[in-house]
Amino acid sequence: NRSSFIDYFGNEVIQLNYDNTESFSCGLALVSKNGKFGFIDHLGIEVVPLIFKQAFSFSEGFAVVEYGDNWGFIDNSGFFRIPLIFEYAESFSNGLALVSKNGKFGFIDYRGIEVVPFKFDSVGQFNYGLASASIDKCGSGYIDQYGKIVIPLKYEMVESFVNGIARVKLNGKWGLIDMSGVEITPLKYDSIVAIDGNNLSQVELNGKKGLVDNTGKEITPIKWDYISSFKENFASVELNNKWGFIDRSGKEIAAIK
């Protein structure tokens, strides 16, 4: 395989012979060949040799890399800023990086110092200052950037917060909570899926579907057999093999026929 980089005018400025290339970040581009990863500069020079088992593009001045069976972080000179001491690592985001040691997950800062302790069996990325977290013997909930549990680890499943709400599951039923942990809908639905750019949730109960807004209000009855995605402010709906349309407020704007 042959890759290259072009300028704004489409002129080929760097000719390459790698299996894969990524976009430039922090002045370097991630490249791979024969299963090994490294980084090149704008001249195509290998600034960081292709020695890594896995690597990700630079984020916030660091690139996370795997060498052997361990993960660490390098700067754009290839120098290890945080040593290869982790079982797994992800890129920095908002000053924190998710890492694991001894089978447990936590977060470190730019200095490699543990900010969120290694006690969780799984952790999501921070969003709106909160990250989903779970401990197998307890359940799932949410922590803040200091590792404090701010929404109890009591749920069977949780999703990340989007637009100030998150979808959670307890006792086999789904519902919505806000960022203070208040359940803004009853946890009664068989399923709940974000639609319309996370502005609405499609819920299902006893085989029928409806819509819930981000305040937890059911804006349609839970009666439909099918609800499509919204396009140009409308969604098609089906009931007993008859079709119609609803708008984003849930109002039926075309007769069900």
Coordinates of C-alpha atoms in Angstrom, one line a residue:
N1 CA 0.0 0.0 0.0
R2 CA 1.1 3.5 -0.7
S3 CA -0.1 6.7 1.1
S4 CA 0.8 10.3 0.7
F5 CA -0.1 13.7 2.1
I6 CA -1.4 16.6 -0.1
D7 CA -1.6 20.3 0.5
Y8 CA -4.6 22.6 0.2
F9 CA -4.3 22.6 -3.5
G10 CA -4.2 18.9 -3.9
N11 CA -0.4 18.7 -4.6
E12 CA 1.4 15.7 -3.2
V13 CA 3.9 17.0 -0.7
I14 CA 4.9 13.9 1.2
Q15 CA 5.3 10.6 -0.6
L16 CA 5.0 7.6 1.8
N17 CA 5.1 3.9 1.8
Y18 CA 3.2 2.9 4.9
D19 CA 0.3 0.6 5.5
N20 CA -1.7 3.3 7.2
T21 CA -1.5 7.0 8.0
E22 CA -3.4 9.3 10.3
S23 CA -3.9 13.1 10.3
F24 CA -1.2 15.4 11.8
S25 CA -1.6 16.3 15.4
C26 CA 1.0 18.2 17.5
G27 CA 3.1 18.4 14.3
L28 CA 3.3 14.6 13.9
A29 CA 1.3 12.0 12.0
L30 CA 0.8 8.4 13.2
V31 CA 1.9 5.8 10.6
S32 CA 2.1 2.0 10.6
K33 CA 3.9 -0.6 8.6
N34 CA 4.1 -4.4 9.0
G35 CA 2.2 -4.2 12.3
K36 CA 4.4 -1.5 13.9
F37 CA 3.5 2.1 14.7
G38 CA 5.5 5.3 14.8
F39 CA 5.3 9.0 13.9
I40 CA 6.6 11.2 11.0
D41 CA 6.9 15.0 10.7
H42 CA 5.7 17.3 7.9
L43 CA 8.8 16.4 5.8
G44 CA 8.1 12.7 6.1
I45 CA 11.0 12.0 8.5
E46 CA 10.4 9.3 11.1
V47 CA 10.7 11.3 14.3
V48 CA 9.5 8.4 16.4
P49 CA 10.6 5.0 14.9
L50 CA 8.1 2.3 14.1
I51 CA 8.7 0.2 17.1
F52 CA 5.3 0.2 18.9
K53 CA 2.8 -2.6 19.0
Q54 CA 0.0 0.0 19.1
A55 CA -0.3 3.8 19.2
F56 CA -2.8 6.6 19.0
S57 CA -2.5 10.1 17.6
F58 CA -1.2 12.9 19.8
S59 CA -3.8 14.5 22.1
E60 CA -3.0 17.3 24.5
G61 CA 0.7 16.9 23.8
F62 CA 0.9 13.2 24.5
A63 CA 0.6 10.0 22.4
V64 CA -0.3 6.8 24.1
V65 CA 1.8 3.8 22.9
E66 CA 2.0 0.1 23.6
Y67 CA 5.4 -1.6 23.7
G68 CA 5.5 -5.3 24.6
D69 CA 2.5 -5.8 26.8
N70 CA 2.6 -2.4 28.6
W71 CA 1.3 1.1 27.8
G72 CA 2.8 4.6 28.4
F73 CA 2.9 8.1 27.0
I74 CA 5.5 9.9 24.8
D75 CA 5.9 13.5 23.8
N76 CA 6.5 14.7 20.2
S77 CA 10.3 14.0 20.5
G78 CA 9.6 10.4 21.2
F79 CA 10.7 10.7 24.9
F80 CA 8.7 8.8 27.4
R81 CA 6.9 11.4 29.6
I82 CA 5.0 8.7 31.5
P83 CA 6.6 5.2 31.6
L84 CA 5.4 1.9 30.3
I85 CA 3.7 0.8 33.5
F86 CA 0.1 0.3 32.5
E87 CA -1.9 -2.7 31.3
Y88 CA -4.0 -0.4 29.1
A89 CA -4.3 3.4 28.4
E90 CA -6.3 5.8 26.4
S91 CA -5.5 9.3 25.1
F92 CA -5.6 12.4 27.3
S93 CA -8.9 14.3 27.3
N94 CA -9.5 17.4 29.5
G95 CA -6.2 16.8 31.3
L96 CA -7.0 13.2 32.3
A97 CA -6.2 9.8 30.8
L98 CA -7.9 6.5 31.5
V99 CA -5.4 3.8 32.4
S100 CA -5.5 0.4 34.1
K101 CA -3.2 -1.5 36.5
N102 CA -3.8 -4.9 38.1
G103 CA -7.1 -5.3 36.3
K104 CA -8.5 -2.0 37.7
F105 CA -9.2 1.3 36.0
G106 CA -8.4 4.9 37.1
F107 CA -7.3 8.2 35.7
I108 CA -3.9 10.0 35.7
D109 CA -2.9 13.6 35.0
Y110 CA -0.1 14.9 32.8
R111 CA 2.5 14.1 35.4
G112 CA 1.4 10.4 35.6
I113 CA 0.0 11.0 39.0
E114 CA -3.1 8.9 40.0
V115 CA -6.1 11.3 40.2
V116 CA -8.9 8.8 40.3
P117 CA -7.8 5.6 42.2
F118 CA -7.5 2.3 40.5
K119 CA -10.5 0.6 42.0
F120 CA -13.0 0.4 39.2
D121 CA -13.7 -2.6 36.9
S122 CA -14.7 -0.3 34.1
V123 CA -14.8 3.5 33.5
G124 CA -16.1 5.7 30.7
Q125 CA -14.7 9.0 29.4
F126 CA -15.7 12.2 31.3
N127 CA -18.5 14.2 29.8
Y128 CA -20.0 17.2 31.6
G129 CA -17.5 16.5 34.4
L130 CA -18.9 13.0 35.1
A131 CA -17.8 9.5 33.9
S132 CA -19.7 6.3 34.2
A133 CA -17.9 3.8 36.5
S134 CA -18.6 0.3 37.8
I135 CA -17.5 -2.1 40.4
D136 CA -18.6 -5.6 39.8
K137 CA -19.8 -6.4 43.3
C138 CA -21.7 -3.1 43.5
G139 CA -23.0 -1.9 40.1
S140 CA -22.7 1.1 37.9
G141 CA -23.0 4.8 38.5
Y142 CA -21.0 8.0 38.0
I143 CA -17.9 9.6 39.4
D144 CA -16.5 13.1 39.2
Q145 CA -12.9 14.1 38.1
Y146 CA -11.6 13.4 41.6
G147 CA -12.9 9.9 41.7
K148 CA -15.8 10.7 44.1
I149 CA -18.9 8.6 43.5
V150 CA -21.6 11.3 42.9
I151 CA -24.3 9.0 41.6
P152 CA -24.5 5.7 43.4
L153 CA -23.1 2.5 41.8
K154 CA -26.5 0.8 41.9
Y155 CA -27.5 0.4 38.3
E156 CA -27.1 -2.6 36.0
M157 CA -26.1 -0.4 33.1
V158 CA -25.5 3.3 32.5
E159 CA -24.7 5.4 29.5
S160 CA -22.7 8.7 29.3
F161 CA -24.4 12.0 29.9
V162 CA -25.5 13.9 26.8
N163 CA -27.4 17.1 27.0
G164 CA -27.5 16.8 30.8
I165 CA -29.3 13.4 30.9
A166 CA -28.2 9.8 30.9
R167 CA -30.0 6.5 30.2
V168 CA -29.8 3.9 33.1
K169 CA -31.0 0.4 33.7
L170 CA -32.2 -1.1 37.0
N171 CA -34.0 -4.4 37.6
G172 CA -34.2 -4.9 33.9
K173 CA -35.9 -1.6 33.2
W174 CA -34.6 1.6 31.6
G175 CA -35.2 5.3 32.4
L176 CA -33.6 8.7 32.4
I177 CA -31.6 10.5 35.2
D178 CA -30.3 14.0 35.4
M179 CA -26.8 15.0 36.5
S180 CA -27.8 15.2 40.1
G181 CA -28.9 11.5 39.9
V182 CA -32.6 12.4 40.0
E183 CA -34.7 9.9 38.0
I184 CA -36.7 12.2 35.6
T185 CA -38.6 9.2 34.3
P186 CA -39.8 6.1 36.0
L187 CA -37.4 3.2 35.3
K188 CA -40.1 1.3 33.6
Y189 CA -39.1 1.0 29.9
D190 CA -38.0 -2.2 28.2
S191 CA -35.6 -0.2 26.1
I192 CA -34.6 3.4 25.6
V193 CA -32.6 4.8 22.6
A194 CA -31.4 8.3 21.9
I195 CA -32.6 9.8 18.7
D196 CA -32.8 13.2 17.0
G197 CA -29.3 14.2 18.0
N198 CA -29.9 13.1 21.6
N199 CA -32.8 15.6 21.9
L200 CA -35.3 12.8 22.3
S201 CA -35.4 9.2 23.5
Q202 CA -37.4 6.5 21.8
V203 CA -38.8 4.2 24.5
E204 CA -40.4 0.8 24.3
L205 CA -42.9 -0.8 26.7
N206 CA -44.6 -4.1 26.1
G207 CA -43.7 -4.1 22.4
K208 CA -45.0 -0.5 21.8
K209 CA -42.9 2.6 21.1
G210 CA -43.2 6.2 22.1
L211 CA -41.1 9.4 22.6
V212 CA -39.7 11.0 25.7
D213 CA -38.1 14.5 25.8
N214 CA -35.2 15.5 27.8
T215 CA -37.3 16.7 30.7
G216 CA -38.7 13.1 31.0
K217 CA -42.1 14.0 29.6
E218 CA -43.8 11.4 27.3
I219 CA -44.6 13.5 24.3
T220 CA -46.4 10.7 22.5
P221 CA -48.4 7.8 23.8
I222 CA -46.5 4.5 24.0
K223 CA -48.6 3.0 21.3
W224 CA -46.6 2.9 18.0
D225 CA -45.3 -0.2 16.3
Y226 CA -42.5 1.8 14.7
I227 CA -41.1 5.3 14.8
S228 CA -38.5 6.4 12.2
S229 CA -35.7 8.9 12.6
F230 CA -36.6 12.5 12.2
K231 CA -35.9 14.1 8.8
E232 CA -36.8 17.7 8.2
N233 CA -38.6 17.9 11.5
F234 CA -40.9 14.9 10.9
A235 CA -40.8 11.2 11.6
S236 CA -42.9 8.4 10.1
V237 CA -44.9 6.2 12.5
E238 CA -46.7 2.9 12.1
L239 CA -49.7 1.5 14.0
N240 CA -51.4 -1.7 12.9
N241 CA -49.8 -1.5 9.4
K242 CA -51.1 2.0 8.9
W243 CA -48.7 4.9 8.5
G244 CA -48.6 8.6 9.3
F245 CA -46.2 11.4 10.5
I246 CA -45.5 13.2 13.7
D247 CA -43.5 16.3 14.4
R248 CA -40.8 16.8 17.1
S249 CA -43.5 17.8 19.6
G250 CA -45.1 14.4 19.1
K251 CA -48.1 15.9 17.4
E252 CA -49.7 13.8 14.6
I253 CA -49.5 16.0 11.5
A254 CA -50.7 13.5 8.9
A255 CA -53.5 11.1 9.4
I256 CA -52.7 7.5 10.1
K257 CA -53.8 5.6 6.9

